[in-house]
PDB file of C-alpha atoms in Angstrom:
ATOM      1  CA  MET A   1      25.210  24.026  82.370  1.00 43.00           C
ATOM      2  CA  SER A   2      26.595  20.606  81.606  1.00 46.00           C
ATOM      3  CA  ASP A   3      25.849  17.401  79.876  1.00 53.00           C
ATOM      4  CA  SER A   4      27.005  13.799  80.116  1.00 79.00           C
ATOM      5  CA  LYS A   5      30.397  14.534  78.609  1.00 95.00           C
ATOM      6  CA  TYR A   6      31.708  16.848  81.296  1.00 97.00           C
ATOM      7  CA  THR A   7      31.225  18.169  84.732  1.00 97.00           C
ATOM      8  CA  ARG A   8      31.192  21.725  86.073  1.00 97.00           C
ATOM      9  CA  GLU A   9      33.799  22.020  88.756  1.00 98.00           C
ATOM     10  CA  THR A  10      34.517  24.883  91.279  1.00 98.00           C
ATOM     11  CA  VAL A  11      37.949  26.681  91.489  1.00 98.00           C
ATOM     12  CA  LEU A  12      39.011  26.261  95.150  1.00 98.00           C
ATOM     13  CA  LYS A  13      42.442  27.699  95.153  1.00 98.00           C
ATOM     14  CA  VAL A  14      44.787  29.377  92.805  1.00 97.00           C
ATOM     15  CA  HIS A  15      48.584  29.539  93.424  1.00 97.00           C
ATOM     16  CA  ALA A  16      51.110  31.592  91.471  1.00 97.00           C
ATOM     17  CA  TRP A  17      54.649  30.056  91.333  1.00 97.00           C
ATOM     18  CA  VAL A  18      55.822  32.850  88.946  1.00 97.00           C
ATOM     19  CA  PRO A  19      53.407  35.648  88.464  1.00 96.00           C
ATOM     20  CA  ASP A  20      51.819  35.923  85.087  1.00 95.00           C
ATOM     21  CA  LYS A  21      53.827  32.558  84.070  1.00 97.00           C
ATOM     22  CA  LEU A  22      53.310  29.616  86.157  1.00 98.00           C
ATOM     23  CA  LEU A  23      50.351  28.581  88.404  1.00 98.00           C
ATOM     24  CA  SER A  24      48.678  25.735  90.044  1.00 98.00           C
ATOM     25  CA  LEU A  25      44.897  25.550  90.354  1.00 98.00           C
ATOM     26  CA  THR A  26      42.659  23.295  92.479  1.00 98.00           C
ATOM     27  CA  THR A  27      39.161  22.522  91.893  1.00 98.00           C
ATOM     28  CA  THR A  28      36.379  20.334  93.204  1.00 98.00           C
ATOM     29  CA  ARG A  29      36.307  16.670  91.842  1.00 98.00           C
ATOM     30  CA  ASP A  30      33.258  14.896  90.820  1.00 97.00           C
ATOM     31  CA  ALA A  31      32.761  11.565  92.795  1.00 96.00           C
ATOM     32  CA  SER A  32      32.635   9.523  89.582  1.00 96.00           C
ATOM     33  CA  TYR A  33      35.951  10.848  87.996  1.00 97.00           C
ATOM     34  CA  GLU A  34      38.454   8.207  87.695  1.00 97.00           C
ATOM     35  CA  PHE A  35      42.095   8.340  86.227  1.00 97.00           C
ATOM     36  CA  THR A  36      45.315   6.641  86.361  1.00 97.00           C
ATOM     37  CA  ALA A  37      48.316   8.503  87.711  1.00 96.00           C
ATOM     38  CA  GLY A  38      49.957  10.130  84.857  1.00 96.00           C
ATOM     39  CA  GLN A  39      46.843  10.642  82.770  1.00 96.00           C
ATOM     40  CA  PHE A  40      45.433  14.012  81.742  1.00 97.00           C
ATOM     41  CA  ALA A  41      42.274  15.801  81.876  1.00 98.00           C
ATOM     42  CA  ARG A  42      40.581  18.100  79.132  1.00 98.00           C
ATOM     43  CA  LEU A  43      39.689  21.248  80.769  1.00 98.00           C
ATOM     44  CA  GLY A  44      37.063  23.551  79.215  1.00 98.00           C
ATOM     45  CA  LEU A  45      35.906  27.130  79.410  1.00 97.00           C
ATOM     46  CA  PRO A  46      33.219  28.894  77.446  1.00 96.00           C
ATOM     47  CA  ALA A  47      34.295  31.239  74.630  1.00 92.00           C
ATOM     48  CA  SER A  48      35.348  34.811  76.253  1.00 85.00           C
ATOM     49  CA  HIS A  49      32.577  36.536  74.197  1.00 83.00           C
ATOM     50  CA  ALA A  50      29.893  34.107  75.672  1.00 85.00           C
ATOM     51  CA  PRO A  51      30.998  33.467  79.423  1.00 82.00           C
ATOM     52  CA  ASN A  52      27.543  32.079  80.279  1.00 84.00           C
ATOM     53  CA  GLN A  53      27.439  29.513  77.485  1.00 90.00           C
ATOM     54  CA  ALA A  54      28.517  25.848  77.468  1.00 93.00           C
ATOM     55  CA  PRO A  55      32.343  25.305  77.251  1.00 95.00           C
ATOM     56  CA  SER A  56      33.753  25.297  73.810  1.00 95.00           C
ATOM     57  CA  ILE A  57      37.515  25.890  74.321  1.00 96.00           C
ATOM     58  CA  TRP A  58      39.294  22.775  75.609  1.00 97.00           C
ATOM     59  CA  ARG A  59      42.869  22.067  76.683  1.00 97.00           C
ATOM     60  CA  ALA A  60      44.681  19.137  78.070  1.00 96.00           C
ATOM     61  CA  TYR A  61      46.375  19.147  81.673  1.00 96.00           C
ATOM     62  CA  SER A  62      48.000  16.423  83.632  1.00 95.00           C
ATOM     63  CA  MET A  63      46.596  15.776  87.174  1.00 96.00           C
ATOM     64  CA  VAL A  64      48.876  16.715  89.992  1.00 97.00           C
ATOM     65  CA  THR A  65      46.683  14.900  92.519  1.00 96.00           C
ATOM     66  CA  PRO A  66      46.746  11.154  93.150  1.00 95.00           C
ATOM     67  CA  PRO A  67      44.195   8.986  91.497  1.00 95.00           C
ATOM     68  CA  LEU A  68      42.534   7.756  94.744  1.00 92.00           C
ATOM     69  CA  GLN A  69      43.377   9.720  97.894  1.00 87.00           C
ATOM     70  CA  SER A  70      42.109  13.173  96.982  1.00 94.00           C
ATOM     71  CA  ASP A  71      38.636  14.620  96.607  1.00 96.00           C
ATOM     72  CA  THR A  72      39.995  17.575  94.711  1.00 98.00           C
ATOM     73  CA  LEU A  73      41.722  18.073  91.384  1.00 98.00           C
ATOM     74  CA  GLU A  74      45.029  20.058  90.810  1.00 98.00           C
ATOM     75  CA  PHE A  75      46.639  21.219  87.750  1.00 98.00           C
ATOM     76  CA  TYR A  76      50.015  22.975  86.949  1.00 98.00           C
ATOM     77  CA  SER A  77      50.015  25.330  84.042  1.00 97.00           C
ATOM     78  CA  ILE A  78      52.156  27.677  82.106  1.00 96.00           C
ATOM     79  CA  VAL A  79      50.750  30.873  80.906  1.00 97.00           C
ATOM     80  CA  VAL A  80      51.055  31.583  77.274  1.00 94.00           C
ATOM     81  CA  PRO A  81      50.583  35.451  76.976  1.00 93.00           C
ATOM     82  CA  GLN A  82      48.756  35.320  73.601  1.00 92.00           C
ATOM     83  CA  GLY A  83      47.011  32.007  74.100  1.00 93.00           C
ATOM     84  CA  GLU A  84      43.330  31.488  73.964  1.00 94.00           C
ATOM     85  CA  PHE A  85      42.914  29.289  77.096  1.00 96.00           C
ATOM     86  CA  SER A  86      45.808  29.720  79.651  1.00 96.00           C
ATOM     87  CA  PRO A  87      45.551  33.406  80.443  1.00 96.00           C
ATOM     88  CA  ARG A  88      41.902  32.883  81.253  1.00 96.00           C
ATOM     89  CA  LEU A  89      42.730  29.895  83.251  1.00 97.00           C
ATOM     90  CA  ALA A  90      45.245  32.161  85.238  1.00 96.00           C
ATOM     91  CA  GLY A  91      42.473  34.739  85.800  1.00 96.00           C
ATOM     92  CA  LEU A  92      39.976  32.316  87.476  1.00 97.00           C
ATOM     93  CA  GLN A  93      39.394  33.075  91.149  1.00 97.00           C
ATOM     94  CA  PRO A  94      37.893  30.736  93.917  1.00 98.00           C
ATOM     95  CA  GLY A  95      34.290  30.169  93.298  1.00 98.00           C
ATOM     96  CA  ASP A  96      34.614  30.369  89.412  1.00 97.00           C
ATOM     97  CA  ALA A  97      33.669  27.409  87.111  1.00 97.00           C
ATOM     98  CA  LEU A  98      35.972  25.205  85.377  1.00 98.00           C
ATOM     99  CA  TYR A  99      34.806  22.440  83.271  1.00 98.00           C
ATOM    100  CA  VAL A 100      36.328  18.924  83.182  1.00 98.00           C
ATOM    101  CA  ASP A 101      35.821  16.170  80.452  1.00 98.00           C
ATOM    102  CA  ARG A 102      34.601  13.020  82.364  1.00 98.00           C
ATOM    103  CA  THR A 103      37.041  10.923  80.512  1.00 97.00           C
ATOM    104  CA  ALA A 104      40.721  10.779  81.389  1.00 97.00           C
ATOM    105  CA  PHE A 105      43.333  10.551  78.610  1.00 96.00           C
ATOM    106  CA  GLY A 106      46.821   9.494  77.956  1.00 94.00           C
ATOM    107  CA  PHE A 107      49.306   6.593  78.236  1.00 92.00           C
ATOM    108  CA  LEU A 108      52.233   8.050  80.374  1.00 95.00           C
ATOM    109  CA  THR A 109      51.310   5.393  83.099  1.00 96.00           C
ATOM    110  CA  LEU A 110      53.320   3.025  85.029  1.00 95.00           C
ATOM    111  CA  ASP A 111      51.397   0.019  83.859  1.00 93.00           C
ATOM    112  CA  ARG A 112      53.443   0.265  80.667  1.00 91.00           C
ATOM    113  CA  PHE A 113      56.344  -1.160  82.561  1.00 94.00           C
ATOM    114  CA  PRO A 114      57.241  -4.297  84.583  1.00 91.00           C
ATOM    115  CA  ALA A 115      57.758  -3.513  88.241  1.00 91.00           C
ATOM    116  CA  GLY A 116      61.423  -3.519  89.549  1.00 94.00           C
ATOM    117  CA  GLY A 117      64.630  -1.911  89.127  1.00 96.00           C
ATOM    118  CA  ASP A 118      64.998   2.038  88.880  1.00 97.00           C
ATOM    119  CA  LEU A 119      62.356   4.436  87.624  1.00 98.00           C
ATOM    120  CA  TRP A 120      63.766   7.550  86.091  1.00 98.00           C
ATOM    121  CA  LEU A 121      61.250  10.417  85.727  1.00 98.00           C
ATOM    122  CA  LEU A 122      62.692  13.182  83.481  1.00 98.00           C
ATOM    123  CA  ALA A 123      60.774  16.367  83.000  1.00 97.00           C
ATOM    124  CA  THR A 124      61.039  19.707  81.703  1.00 97.00           C
ATOM    125  CA  GLY A 125      58.668  22.676  82.773  1.00 96.00           C
ATOM    126  CA  THR A 126      55.153  21.867  83.591  1.00 96.00           C
ATOM    127  CA  GLY A 127      55.837  18.204  82.475  1.00 96.00           C
ATOM    128  CA  LEU A 128      56.364  17.568  86.042  1.00 97.00           C
ATOM    129  CA  SER A 129      52.723  17.458  86.721  1.00 96.00           C
ATOM    130  CA  ALA A 130      52.282  13.774  85.794  1.00 95.00           C
ATOM    131  CA  TYR A 131      55.045  12.582  88.032  1.00 98.00           C
ATOM    132  CA  LEU A 132      53.764  14.411  91.063  1.00 98.00           C
ATOM    133  CA  SER A 133      50.517  12.332  90.611  1.00 97.00           C
ATOM    134  CA  MET A 134      52.491   9.188  90.428  1.00 97.00           C
ATOM    135  CA  LEU A 135      54.764  10.029  93.545  1.00 96.00           C
ATOM    136  CA  GLN A 136      51.446  10.414  95.517  1.00 95.00           C
ATOM    137  CA  ASP A 137      50.331   6.911  94.687  1.00 93.00           C
ATOM    138  CA  PRO A 138      51.751   4.363  97.197  1.00 92.00           C
ATOM    139  CA  ALA A 139      51.852   1.728  94.434  1.00 91.00           C
ATOM    140  CA  THR A 140      54.711   3.612  92.651  1.00 94.00           C
ATOM    141  CA  TRP A 141      57.011   3.533  95.683  1.00 93.00           C
ATOM    142  CA  ALA A 142      56.313  -0.056  96.170  1.00 92.00           C
ATOM    143  CA  SER A 143      57.219  -1.122  92.584  1.00 94.00           C
ATOM    144  CA  TYR A 144      60.732   0.155  92.277  1.00 95.00           C
ATOM    145  CA  ASP A 145      64.074   0.144  94.199  1.00 94.00           C
ATOM    146  CA  ARG A 146      64.792   3.698  93.288  1.00 96.00           C
ATOM    147  CA  ILE A 147      63.006   6.635  91.748  1.00 97.00           C
ATOM    148  CA  ILE A 148      64.992   9.580  90.097  1.00 98.00           C
ATOM    149  CA  LEU A 149      63.018  12.558  89.551  1.00 98.00           C
ATOM    150  CA  VAL A 150      64.781  15.164  87.218  1.00 98.00           C
ATOM    151  CA  HIS A 151      63.134  18.598  86.772  1.00 98.00           C
ATOM    152  CA  GLY A 152      64.883  20.826  84.091  1.00 98.00           C
ATOM    153  CA  VAL A 153      63.817  24.444  84.271  1.00 97.00           C
ATOM    154  CA  ARG A 154      65.148  27.824  83.058  1.00 97.00           C
ATOM    155  CA  THR A 155      65.509  29.624  86.483  1.00 97.00           C
ATOM    156  CA  VAL A 156      65.286  28.601  90.087  1.00 97.00           C
ATOM    157  CA  GLN A 157      61.912  30.436  90.567  1.00 97.00           C
ATOM    158  CA  GLU A 158      60.492  27.937  88.209  1.00 98.00           C
ATOM    159  CA  LEU A 159      61.249  24.939  90.418  1.00 98.00           C
ATOM    160  CA  ALA A 160      57.553  24.563  91.566  1.00 98.00           C
ATOM    161  CA  TYR A 161      56.606  21.906  94.092  1.00 98.00           C
ATOM    162  CA  ARG A 162      60.282  21.739  95.343  1.00 97.00           C
ATOM    163  CA  GLU A 163      59.325  21.922  99.061  1.00 97.00           C
ATOM    164  CA  ARG A 164      56.743  19.143  98.727  1.00 96.00           C
ATOM    165  CA  ILE A 165      59.118  16.924  96.794  1.00 97.00           C
ATOM    166  CA  LEU A 166      61.960  17.448  99.343  1.00 96.00           C
ATOM    167  CA  GLN A 167      59.490  16.304 101.978  1.00 95.00           C
ATOM    168  CA  TRP A 168      59.083  12.975 100.074  1.00 95.00           C
ATOM    169  CA  VAL A 169      62.806  12.632  99.727  1.00 95.00           C
ATOM    170  CA  ASN A 170      63.391  13.242 103.439  1.00 92.00           C
ATOM    171  CA  SER A 171      60.328  11.282 104.814  1.00 88.00           C
ATOM    172  CA  GLY A 172      58.805   9.288 101.934  1.00 87.00           C
ATOM    173  CA  LEU A 173      55.275   9.173 101.207  1.00 84.00           C
ATOM    174  CA  PRO A 174      53.205   8.398 104.588  1.00 80.00           C
ATOM    175  CA  GLU A 175      50.997   5.819 102.879  1.00 83.00           C
ATOM    176  CA  ALA A 176      53.946   4.121 101.294  1.00 77.00           C
ATOM    177  CA  SER A 177      55.601   3.699 104.675  1.00 74.00           C
ATOM    178  CA  GLU A 178      53.249   0.900 105.417  1.00 77.00           C
ATOM    179  CA  LEU A 179      54.297  -1.096 102.371  1.00 72.00           C
ATOM    180  CA  PRO A 180      56.681  -3.925 102.739  1.00 69.00           C
ATOM    181  CA  ARG A 181      59.433  -2.202 100.401  1.00 73.00           C
ATOM    182  CA  CYS A 182      59.647   1.472  99.781  1.00 77.00           C
ATOM    183  CA  ALA A 183      61.684   3.005  97.077  1.00 84.00           C
ATOM    184  CA  GLN A 184      64.404   5.654  97.578  1.00 92.00           C
ATOM    185  CA  LEU A 185      63.552   8.938  95.932  1.00 96.00           C
ATOM    186  CA  VAL A 186      66.353  11.091  94.360  1.00 97.00           C
ATOM    187  CA  TYR A 187      65.340  14.569  93.405  1.00 97.00           C
ATOM    188  CA  LEU A 188      67.432  16.416  90.821  1.00 98.00           C
ATOM    189  CA  PRO A 189      66.174  20.185  90.323  1.00 98.00           C
ATOM    190  CA  ILE A 190      68.286  21.658  87.392  1.00 98.00           C
ATOM    191  CA  PRO A 191      68.007  25.212  86.374  1.00 97.00           C
ATOM    192  CA  THR A 192      69.599  25.932  82.951  1.00 97.00           C
ATOM    193  CA  ARG A 193      70.164  29.605  83.247  1.00 96.00           C
ATOM    194  CA  GLU A 194      70.961  30.117  86.969  1.00 95.00           C
ATOM    195  CA  ALA A 195      73.394  28.451  89.322  1.00 95.00           C
ATOM    196  CA  PHE A 196      71.657  26.480  92.028  1.00 95.00           C
ATOM    197  CA  GLU A 197      73.457  24.556  94.818  1.00 93.00           C
ATOM    198  CA  SER A 198      75.836  22.130  93.096  1.00 92.00           C
ATOM    199  CA  MET A 199      73.680  21.389  90.065  1.00 96.00           C
ATOM    200  CA  PRO A 200      75.274  22.165  86.492  1.00 96.00           C
ATOM    201  CA  MET A 201      73.600  24.620  84.243  1.00 96.00           C
ATOM    202  CA  ALA A 202      72.994  22.350  81.419  1.00 96.00           C
ATOM    203  CA  ARG A 203      70.226  20.859  79.375  1.00 96.00           C
ATOM    204  CA  LEU A 204      68.873  17.520  80.480  1.00 97.00           C
ATOM    205  CA  THR A 205      69.844  15.906  77.158  1.00 97.00           C
ATOM    206  CA  HIS A 206      73.437  17.144  77.635  1.00 97.00           C
ATOM    207  CA  LEU A 207      73.514  15.721  80.998  1.00 98.00           C
ATOM    208  CA  ILE A 208      72.322  12.222  79.705  1.00 98.00           C
ATOM    209  CA  GLN A 209      74.815  12.403  76.816  1.00 97.00           C
ATOM    210  CA  ASP A 210      77.895  12.960  78.796  1.00 97.00           C
ATOM    211  CA  GLY A 211      76.974  10.864  81.868  1.00 97.00           C
ATOM    212  CA  ARG A 212      76.666  13.468  84.314  1.00 97.00           C
ATOM    213  CA  LEU A 213      73.055  12.798  85.107  1.00 98.00           C
ATOM    214  CA  GLU A 214      74.080   9.279  86.280  1.00 98.00           C
ATOM    215  CA  SER A 215      76.660  10.940  88.500  1.00 97.00           C
ATOM    216  CA  LEU A 216      74.271  13.147  89.960  1.00 97.00           C
ATOM    217  CA  ALA A 217      71.764  10.555  90.701  1.00 97.00           C
ATOM    218  CA  GLY A 218      74.318   8.126  91.979  1.00 96.00           C
ATOM    219  CA  CYS A 219      73.045   5.196  89.829  1.00 95.00           C
ATOM    220  CA  THR A 220      73.413   3.913  86.116  1.00 96.00           C
ATOM    221  CA  LEU A 221      70.946   4.264  83.354  1.00 97.00           C
ATOM    222  CA  HIS A 222      70.980   0.743  82.304  1.00 96.00           C
ATOM    223  CA  ALA A 223      68.556  -0.782  79.868  1.00 97.00           C
ATOM    224  CA  GLU A 224      68.183  -3.953  81.690  1.00 96.00           C
ATOM    225  CA  THR A 225      67.248  -2.454  85.088  1.00 96.00           C
ATOM    226  CA  SER A 226      66.133   1.019  84.310  1.00 98.00           C
ATOM    227  CA  LYS A 227      62.654   2.325  83.116  1.00 98.00           C
ATOM    228  CA  VAL A 228      62.624   5.884  81.876  1.00 98.00           C
ATOM    229  CA  MET A 229      59.744   8.362  81.347  1.00 98.00           C
ATOM    230  CA  LEU A 230      60.169  11.551  79.468  1.00 97.00           C
ATOM    231  CA  CYS A 231      57.586  14.489  79.821  1.00 96.00           C
ATOM    232  CA  GLY A 232      58.219  17.916  78.438  1.00 94.00           C
ATOM    233  CA  ASN A 233      58.713  19.876  75.354  1.00 92.00           C
ATOM    234  CA  PRO A 234      59.002  18.103  71.967  1.00 94.00           C
ATOM    235  CA  ASP A 235      62.559  19.005  71.373  1.00 95.00           C
ATOM    236  CA  MET A 236      63.851  17.555  74.535  1.00 95.00           C
ATOM    237  CA  LEU A 237      61.869  14.408  73.987  1.00 96.00           C
ATOM    238  CA  THR A 238      63.014  13.903  70.501  1.00 96.00           C
ATOM    239  CA  GLU A 239      66.785  14.376  71.393  1.00 97.00           C
ATOM    240  CA  ALA A 240      66.497  12.320  74.598  1.00 98.00           C
ATOM    241  CA  ARG A 241      64.755   9.411  72.792  1.00 97.00           C
ATOM    242  CA  GLN A 242      67.567   9.382  70.196  1.00 97.00           C
ATOM    243  CA  ILE A 243      70.297   9.386  72.885  1.00 98.00           C
ATOM    244  CA  LEU A 244      68.633   6.566  74.949  1.00 98.00           C
ATOM    245  CA  LYS A 245      67.871   4.546  71.921  1.00 97.00           C
ATOM    246  CA  THR A 246      71.731   4.080  71.401  1.00 97.00           C
ATOM    247  CA  ARG A 247      71.817   2.749  74.832  1.00 96.00           C
ATOM    248  CA  GLY A 248      69.074   0.143  74.406  1.00 96.00           C
ATOM    249  CA  PHE A 249      65.973   1.866  75.364  1.00 97.00           C
ATOM    250  CA  ALA A 250      62.805   1.779  73.424  1.00 96.00           C
ATOM    251  CA  VAL A 251      59.206   2.359  73.678  1.00 94.00           C
ATOM    252  CA  GLY A 252      57.093  -0.707  74.234  1.00 89.00           C
ATOM    253  CA  ARG A 253      55.405  -2.571  71.301  1.00 84.00           C
ATOM    254  CA  ARG A 254      52.828  -5.321  71.277  1.00 74.00           C
ATOM    255  CA  GLY A 255      54.333  -8.183  73.414  1.00 73.00           C
ATOM    256  CA  ASN A 256      57.170  -6.123  74.567  1.00 83.00           C
ATOM    257  CA  PRO A 257      56.564  -3.808  77.324  1.00 85.00           C
ATOM    258  CA  GLY A 258      59.757  -1.714  76.630  1.00 93.00           C
ATOM    259  CA  ASN A 259      61.541   0.313  79.037  1.00 97.00           C
ATOM    260  CA  LEU A 260      60.912   3.986  77.770  1.00 97.00           C
ATOM    261  CA  ALA A 261      57.611   6.051  77.729  1.00 96.00           C
ATOM    262  CA  LEU A 262      57.169   9.577  76.557  1.00 94.00           C
ATOM    263  CA  GLU A 263      54.626  12.338  76.286  1.00 90.00           C
ATOM    264  CA  ASN A 264      54.823  15.835  74.932  1.00 83.00           C
ATOM    265  CA  TYR A 265      53.845  18.543  77.375  1.00 72.00           C
ATOM    266  CA  TRP A 266      53.981  21.931  75.659  1.00 62.00           C
TER     267      TRP A 266
END
C-alpha cells in the first residue's frame, strides 16, 4: 500500500556490525528517487499492532549509497533498545517491506562550500553515513586537495565500513581516477575506550582543542583553506562548533558560503 508521498521498497540485505546495536540495511530504490550526497531519507513502518496498514512511524536516516551510481539504497543505524522504530528496523529480513518518503531532506551537502582546499569530515557513530555517500561521489574527490575523514566511536568493533574506507585510502574511488585531479584521502578511526593502532583514546573535541587531530592528519585546520563538516551527537557538535569558532570557522549565511556545516545525528 502506498501513495504519492512514499514508495514501498524491499529489503535486500541486513548486515549486523555489532549484534543488537549497529546494522546496515540495503533496499531496492525507486527509479525516480533523487538525492544529493549528504542528504537523508525518511523511512517508514506501519504501527506494530497494524503491520498490514500504511506506514505511520517515520525516522530520518542518511543515505550511505551514492546519489547516482547505485540502484539500491543503504542505511546505517544504531539500535535504541526501547525505541519505537530502530529495533523493528533491525528485525527486518530480506523480502520485507520498508517505506521511503519520495522527498530527500537535509543541507549537509558539499554545495554549501566553494571547491578547493582541504575537506574535513568529522563524525561520531552513525553520523558517518552521510560522508560515505559523499566519498562515493566522484565530484567530491575532484573538488578538494585533501579529504580528512575522522570517525569517533567508543569501541573498535564500532568502526563500521573500515575495510571499504581503507580501500579508498589505498586505491581511491575508481570513478574518480578518471578525473584530472583527485583528492588524497586520510582516514582517522578513533575509538575512545579501547587502544587501537597508534590512535589516542580521546574525544574528537579534545583532539581538535589540543591540536592532536591536525598532527594525526598531517595538515592544518585553517579557516582560509579548510572546510569542516560535523555530523554526530548534539553535544559533540555544540562543543566542536565553539572550538572552531575561535579559529575563524562559521556556518554560512546569505551571501557568505562559510567554512563549517553541521547536522545532528542521534
